[in-house]
Amino acid sequence: MLRNLKVCSAITHQLKFVRHAGHSKWANIKHTKAEKDGEKAALFMRYTRAIRIAIQETNQPNPAFNSKLSSIISEALKKNMPMSTINKNIEKFKTQQVQLRKHVIEAKCCNKIFIIAEFYTENLALLKSNINTMFRKEVKSQPANCKHMFDEIGMIEISMPETTCKSSSEFEDKITEDAIECEAQEVDDVNFDDKSATIICNPDDIDKVKGELLKRGYVIDNSEGLFIPHTTISITDDERKQYDSLIKRITQLDGFEKIFDNVVTE
């Protein structure tokens, strides 16, 4: 059963807070994205960039004094990234002078598939040049303003192995209350057996909400920004072939981070 809660403005600044129990509406998105994101090497590369950005933003390579870096390290370890690799990256980025810059491209393929792709690069001019070259080669794809066709959210996957809650409903109530206090927007995919849940928040508030959840004893298993399409579409085999070609080119561009689309999960 789904239950909607309207919470007073003193707590949520007049935001509507939603709690979802049972089947997760984010599950397909997470699973689809995981498939598109590729192998372990690509995952570790994203954590490497995240470590670099966390150091870059604060000029603080010590995780004891850099909460964002500490959180990223914790998440990377949960994904089996070796601590030795993490330490090597921290040492490397201590003295890194060239900064990474975020770049987002919006595109369409076959006049119906809309795409948002994120990159982090040291050389923005070169990346833009390579993107332009890519579109010249992919004749059925082109740049297109499409962000308005997606909702941008922050997703935080949490767990609380040491919870004292005795029932599923008690566990849901606790997570909901804590999420409201942390100024999250939704609670979804609550699983009492795994003692886990998914928290949805404003993408600009991910670090703040994570910090508040950590204070309340939750373990952060994963966190990231996502673009969720307002509607999804089915595509033909020929369109899939064209789209797969575009995805391959996008993911091979230097600094590729994530890709989102409006294609329904088959």
Short mmCIF file of N, CA and C in Angstrom, two decimals, residues 68 98 117 128 137 151 168:
data_model
loop_
_atom_site.label_atom_id
_atom_site.label_comp_id
_atom_site.label_asym_id
_atom_site.label_seq_id
_atom_site.Cartn_x
_atom_site.Cartn_y
_atom_site.Cartn_z
N LYS A 68 32.41 15.05 3.04
CA LYS A 68 32.02 14.56 1.72
C LYS A 68 32.98 13.48 1.24
N VAL A 98 45.04 21.12 -11.82
CA VAL A 98 44.01 21.27 -12.84
C VAL A 98 42.69 20.75 -12.29
N ALA A 117 23.47 13.19 -20.70
CA ALA A 117 24.73 12.55 -20.34
C ALA A 117 25.61 13.53 -19.58
N LYS A 128 34.03 19.19 -25.89
CA LYS A 128 32.99 19.73 -26.77
C LYS A 128 33.30 19.44 -28.23
N LYS A 137 29.02 12.05 -36.93
CA LYS A 137 29.10 10.65 -37.36
C LYS A 137 27.79 9.91 -37.10
N ASP A 151 12.75 14.85 -14.49
CA ASP A 151 12.85 15.39 -13.13
C ASP A 151 14.23 15.05 -12.60
N SER A 168 7.93 -4.21 10.65
CA SER A 168 8.08 -3.45 9.41
C SER A 168 7.44 -2.07 9.53
#
